[in-house]
């Protein structure tokens, strides 16, 4: 039986590559106007750094960030060394909240899965496996469920901290390939509290436009200055 991995191989056009910058070409500020340096270079990490322009994955504001990517000399793995705000991005103009400014810590946190693991049967201990073999095994089990119970027997629970590209692929997998309508995210619980927090603190149930814009409850005539961000009072995450 061919897996979803095999069926999709070679049939999906490659995604556009994110813009890559040489560090120093594009200035960037973090929270409070300071560069958001997150992690000190670890021993064995090469000095070469590649800056990748992308979008913060924490909330729906979509702030632009610059990720400094390096490689661990001992393993060769790409690691996120530092994140800073993208001054050219219209959503945040280089500013970042605490969550965005510390997102490199999340991406480099210990305990993240680095290898494929398979359970031979329910309740068994997971064992390391080849990535292609693991994907094929998972696809076979999911296919058996769909064949017996229909596509809505499968549900995907994703994370609001996934990248935009990963969210897109998860939706394509669920709705376009598996044909299930059952996909949910932890973002619903997070934003349920966010709506209440925004209303209580700012009077509106969504991120507000920066001071100086003509839209939103806070305009250039307002005395308080805010920036669109997942403020502490608005988020459970």
CSV table of C-alpha atoms in Angstrom, one decimal:
chain,number,residue,atom,x,y,z
A,1,UNK,CA,0.0,0.0,0.0
A,2,UNK,CA,1.3,3.4,-1.0
A,3,UNK,CA,1.5,5.9,1.8
A,4,UNK,CA,0.4,9.6,1.6
A,5,UNK,CA,4.1,10.4,1.7
A,6,UNK,CA,4.7,8.3,-1.4
A,7,UNK,CA,1.6,9.7,-3.2
A,8,UNK,CA,2.7,13.2,-2.6
A,9,UNK,CA,6.3,12.7,-3.6
A,10,UNK,CA,7.1,14.7,-6.7
A,11,UNK,CA,3.6,15.9,-7.2
A,12,UNK,CA,3.6,19.0,-5.1
A,13,UNK,CA,5.5,22.1,-6.4
A,14,UNK,CA,8.2,23.3,-4.0
A,15,UNK,CA,7.3,26.1,-1.6
A,16,UNK,CA,9.1,29.4,-2.2
A,17,UNK,CA,12.2,29.8,-0.1
A,18,UNK,CA,12.1,32.5,2.6
A,19,UNK,CA,14.3,35.5,2.1
A,20,UNK,CA,17.8,35.0,3.4
A,21,UNK,CA,19.9,38.0,4.5
A,22,UNK,CA,23.5,38.5,5.5
A,23,UNK,CA,23.6,39.7,9.0
A,24,UNK,CA,24.0,43.4,9.1
A,25,UNK,CA,22.2,44.2,5.8
A,26,UNK,CA,18.9,44.7,7.6
A,27,UNK,CA,18.7,46.3,11.1
A,28,UNK,CA,16.2,44.9,13.5
A,29,UNK,CA,15.0,45.7,17.0
A,30,UNK,CA,13.5,43.5,19.6
A,31,UNK,CA,11.3,44.4,22.7
A,32,UNK,CA,12.1,47.9,24.1
A,33,UNK,CA,14.1,48.7,21.0
A,34,UNK,CA,16.9,46.4,21.9
A,35,UNK,CA,18.2,43.5,19.8
A,36,UNK,CA,16.5,40.4,21.0
A,37,UNK,CA,19.5,38.2,21.5
A,38,UNK,CA,18.2,35.0,23.0
A,39,UNK,CA,20.8,32.2,23.2
A,40,UNK,CA,24.5,32.5,23.5
A,41,UNK,CA,26.5,30.6,20.9
A,42,UNK,CA,27.1,27.1,22.2
A,43,UNK,CA,30.5,25.4,22.2
A,44,UNK,CA,31.1,23.7,18.8
A,45,UNK,CA,28.8,26.0,16.8
A,46,UNK,CA,30.4,27.5,13.7
A,47,UNK,CA,30.7,31.2,13.4
A,48,UNK,CA,28.8,31.3,10.0
A,49,UNK,CA,25.3,32.7,10.5
A,50,UNK,CA,22.5,32.8,8.0
A,51,UNK,CA,19.6,35.2,8.6
A,52,UNK,CA,16.2,34.1,7.5
A,53,UNK,CA,13.2,36.5,7.2
A,54,UNK,CA,10.0,34.8,8.4
A,55,UNK,CA,6.9,35.4,10.5
A,56,UNK,CA,6.5,34.9,14.3
A,57,UNK,CA,4.4,31.8,15.0
A,58,UNK,CA,3.0,32.8,18.4
A,59,UNK,CA,-0.2,34.7,17.6
A,60,UNK,CA,-2.4,36.0,14.8
A,61,UNK,CA,-0.7,39.4,14.6
A,62,UNK,CA,2.0,37.9,12.3
A,63,UNK,CA,5.0,40.0,13.3
A,64,UNK,CA,8.0,39.8,11.0
A,65,UNK,CA,11.2,38.4,12.5
A,66,UNK,CA,14.7,37.6,11.5
A,67,UNK,CA,16.1,34.3,12.6
A,68,UNK,CA,19.9,33.8,12.9
A,69,UNK,CA,20.5,30.2,11.9
A,70,UNK,CA,23.8,28.4,12.6
A,71,UNK,CA,25.0,24.8,12.6
A,72,UNK,CA,26.3,22.7,15.5
A,73,UNK,CA,29.8,21.6,14.5
A,74,UNK,CA,29.4,18.2,16.3
A,75,UNK,CA,26.1,17.2,14.8
A,76,UNK,CA,25.7,19.4,11.7
A,77,UNK,CA,22.2,20.2,12.7
A,78,UNK,CA,20.8,23.7,11.9
A,79,UNK,CA,20.0,25.6,15.1
A,80,UNK,CA,18.2,28.8,15.9
A,81,UNK,CA,20.7,31.1,17.6
A,82,UNK,CA,18.9,34.4,17.8
A,83,UNK,CA,15.7,36.2,16.8
A,84,UNK,CA,15.1,39.9,16.2
A,85,UNK,CA,12.3,42.0,14.8
A,86,UNK,CA,12.1,42.8,11.1
A,87,UNK,CA,12.1,46.6,10.7
A,88,UNK,CA,10.7,46.3,7.2
A,89,UNK,CA,7.6,44.3,8.2
A,90,UNK,CA,4.4,46.3,8.2
A,91,UNK,CA,2.8,44.4,11.2
A,92,UNK,CA,5.4,45.3,13.8
A,93,UNK,CA,8.1,47.5,12.2
A,94,UNK,CA,10.8,45.6,14.1
A,95,UNK,CA,9.1,45.6,17.5
A,96,UNK,CA,8.5,42.2,19.3
A,97,UNK,CA,6.7,41.2,22.5
A,98,UNK,CA,8.3,39.0,25.1
A,99,UNK,CA,7.0,35.8,23.5
A,100,UNK,CA,8.3,36.7,20.0
A,101,UNK,CA,11.6,38.0,21.4
A,102,UNK,CA,12.3,34.6,23.2
A,103,UNK,CA,11.0,32.3,20.4
A,104,UNK,CA,14.5,31.1,19.6
A,105,UNK,CA,14.6,29.5,23.1
A,106,UNK,CA,11.5,27.5,22.2
A,107,UNK,CA,13.0,26.3,18.9
A,108,UNK,CA,16.2,25.2,20.6
A,109,UNK,CA,14.6,23.8,23.8
A,110,UNK,CA,15.8,20.3,24.9
A,111,UNK,CA,13.5,17.4,24.6
A,112,UNK,CA,12.3,18.2,21.1
A,113,UNK,CA,11.9,15.1,18.9
A,114,UNK,CA,15.0,14.7,16.7
A,115,UNK,CA,14.4,11.2,15.5
A,116,UNK,CA,11.5,9.1,14.2
A,117,UNK,CA,10.0,6.7,16.7
A,118,UNK,CA,7.5,3.9,16.2
A,119,UNK,CA,5.4,1.8,18.6
A,120,UNK,CA,5.1,-1.7,17.2
A,121,UNK,CA,1.7,-2.0,19.0
A,122,UNK,CA,-0.4,0.0,21.4
A,123,UNK,CA,1.3,0.2,24.8
A,124,UNK,CA,4.7,-0.8,23.5
A,125,UNK,CA,7.7,1.4,24.0
A,126,UNK,CA,8.7,3.6,21.0
A,127,UNK,CA,11.8,2.5,19.2
A,128,UNK,CA,13.9,4.5,16.8
A,129,UNK,CA,13.2,4.0,13.1
A,130,UNK,CA,14.1,5.3,9.7
A,131,UNK,CA,12.1,8.4,8.9
A,132,UNK,CA,10.7,7.1,5.6
A,133,UNK,CA,9.7,3.8,7.2
A,134,UNK,CA,8.0,5.7,10.1
A,135,UNK,CA,6.0,7.9,7.7
A,136,UNK,CA,4.9,4.8,5.7
A,137,UNK,CA,3.9,3.0,8.9
A,138,UNK,CA,1.8,5.9,10.1
A,139,UNK,CA,0.2,6.4,6.7
A,140,UNK,CA,-0.7,2.7,6.6
A,141,UNK,CA,-2.4,2.9,10.0
A,142,UNK,CA,-4.3,6.1,9.1
A,143,UNK,CA,-5.4,4.6,5.8
A,144,UNK,CA,-6.8,1.5,7.6
A,145,UNK,CA,-8.8,3.8,9.9
A,146,UNK,CA,-10.2,5.8,7.0
A,147,UNK,CA,-11.1,2.7,5.0
A,148,UNK,CA,-13.0,1.2,7.9
A,149,UNK,CA,-14.6,4.2,9.5
A,150,UNK,CA,-14.5,7.1,7.0
A,151,UNK,CA,-12.3,10.3,6.9
A,152,UNK,CA,-14.1,12.0,9.8
A,153,UNK,CA,-12.8,9.2,12.0
A,154,UNK,CA,-9.5,11.1,11.8
A,155,UNK,CA,-8.9,14.4,13.6
A,156,UNK,CA,-5.8,16.7,13.7
A,157,UNK,CA,-4.9,18.7,16.7
A,158,UNK,CA,-2.3,21.3,15.8
A,159,UNK,CA,-0.5,24.1,17.6
A,160,UNK,CA,-0.7,27.8,17.3
A,161,UNK,CA,3.1,27.8,17.6
A,162,UNK,CA,3.5,26.1,14.3
A,163,UNK,CA,4.9,28.2,11.4
A,164,UNK,CA,2.5,29.5,8.8
A,165,UNK,CA,3.9,27.0,6.3
A,166,UNK,CA,3.3,24.1,8.7
A,167,UNK,CA,-0.2,25.3,9.4
A,168,UNK,CA,-0.9,25.5,5.6
A,169,UNK,CA,0.4,21.9,5.1
A,170,UNK,CA,-1.6,20.6,8.1
A,171,UNK,CA,-4.8,22.0,6.6
A,172,UNK,CA,-4.0,20.6,3.1
A,173,UNK,CA,-3.4,17.2,4.7
A,174,UNK,CA,-6.6,17.3,6.7
A,175,UNK,CA,-9.1,18.9,4.3
A,176,UNK,CA,-7.4,18.3,0.9
A,177,UNK,CA,-6.0,14.8,1.2
A,178,UNK,CA,-7.7,13.0,4.1
A,179,UNK,CA,-10.9,14.9,3.5
A,180,UNK,CA,-11.7,15.3,7.1
A,181,UNK,CA,-13.3,18.4,8.5
A,182,UNK,CA,-12.0,17.7,12.0
A,183,UNK,CA,-8.9,19.9,12.6
A,184,UNK,CA,-8.5,22.0,15.7
A,185,UNK,CA,-5.8,24.0,17.3
A,186,UNK,CA,-4.8,25.1,20.8
A,187,UNK,CA,-5.2,28.6,19.5
A,188,UNK,CA,-9.0,28.5,20.1
A,189,UNK,CA,-8.5,28.2,23.9
A,190,UNK,CA,-5.7,30.7,23.8
A,191,UNK,CA,-7.7,33.3,21.8
A,192,UNK,CA,-10.9,32.7,23.9
A,193,UNK,CA,-9.1,34.2,26.8
A,194,UNK,CA,-7.4,36.8,24.5
A,195,UNK,CA,-10.8,38.2,23.5
A,196,UNK,CA,-11.8,38.8,27.1
A,197,UNK,CA,-8.4,40.2,28.0
A,198,UNK,CA,-8.4,42.7,25.1
A,199,UNK,CA,-11.9,43.9,25.9
A,200,UNK,CA,-11.1,44.4,29.6
A,201,UNK,CA,-7.8,46.2,29.0
A,202,UNK,CA,-8.2,47.9,25.7
A,203,UNK,CA,-11.9,47.9,24.9
A,204,UNK,CA,-11.7,45.8,21.7
A,205,UNK,CA,-11.5,42.1,21.2
A,206,UNK,CA,-8.5,42.1,18.8
A,207,UNK,CA,-5.0,43.4,18.3
A,208,UNK,CA,-5.2,47.2,17.9
A,209,UNK,CA,-3.5,49.2,15.1
A,210,UNK,CA,-0.4,51.1,16.2
A,211,UNK,CA,-0.7,54.7,17.2
A,212,UNK,CA,-0.7,57.0,14.3
A,213,UNK,CA,-3.0,54.9,12.0
A,214,UNK,CA,-6.5,55.9,11.1
A,215,UNK,CA,-8.2,52.6,12.0
A,216,UNK,CA,-9.0,51.0,15.3
A,217,UNK,CA,-10.2,52.3,18.7
A,218,UNK,CA,-6.8,53.8,19.3
A,219,UNK,CA,-5.7,56.4,16.8
A,220,UNK,CA,-3.1,59.2,16.8
A,221,UNK,CA,-5.3,61.2,19.2
A,222,UNK,CA,-5.2,58.6,21.9
A,223,UNK,CA,-3.0,59.3,24.9
A,224,UNK,CA,-1.9,55.7,25.4
A,225,UNK,CA,0.5,54.1,23.0
A,226,UNK,CA,0.1,50.4,22.2
A,227,UNK,CA,1.6,47.9,19.7
A,228,UNK,CA,-0.2,44.9,18.2
A,229,UNK,CA,1.0,42.0,20.4
A,230,UNK,CA,-0.1,39.1,22.5
A,231,UNK,CA,-0.1,41.1,25.7
A,232,UNK,CA,0.1,39.3,29.0
A,233,UNK,CA,-3.5,40.0,29.9
A,234,UNK,CA,-4.8,38.7,26.6
A,235,UNK,CA,-3.2,35.3,26.3
A,236,UNK,CA,-3.2,32.1,28.2
A,237,UNK,CA,-0.2,30.7,26.4
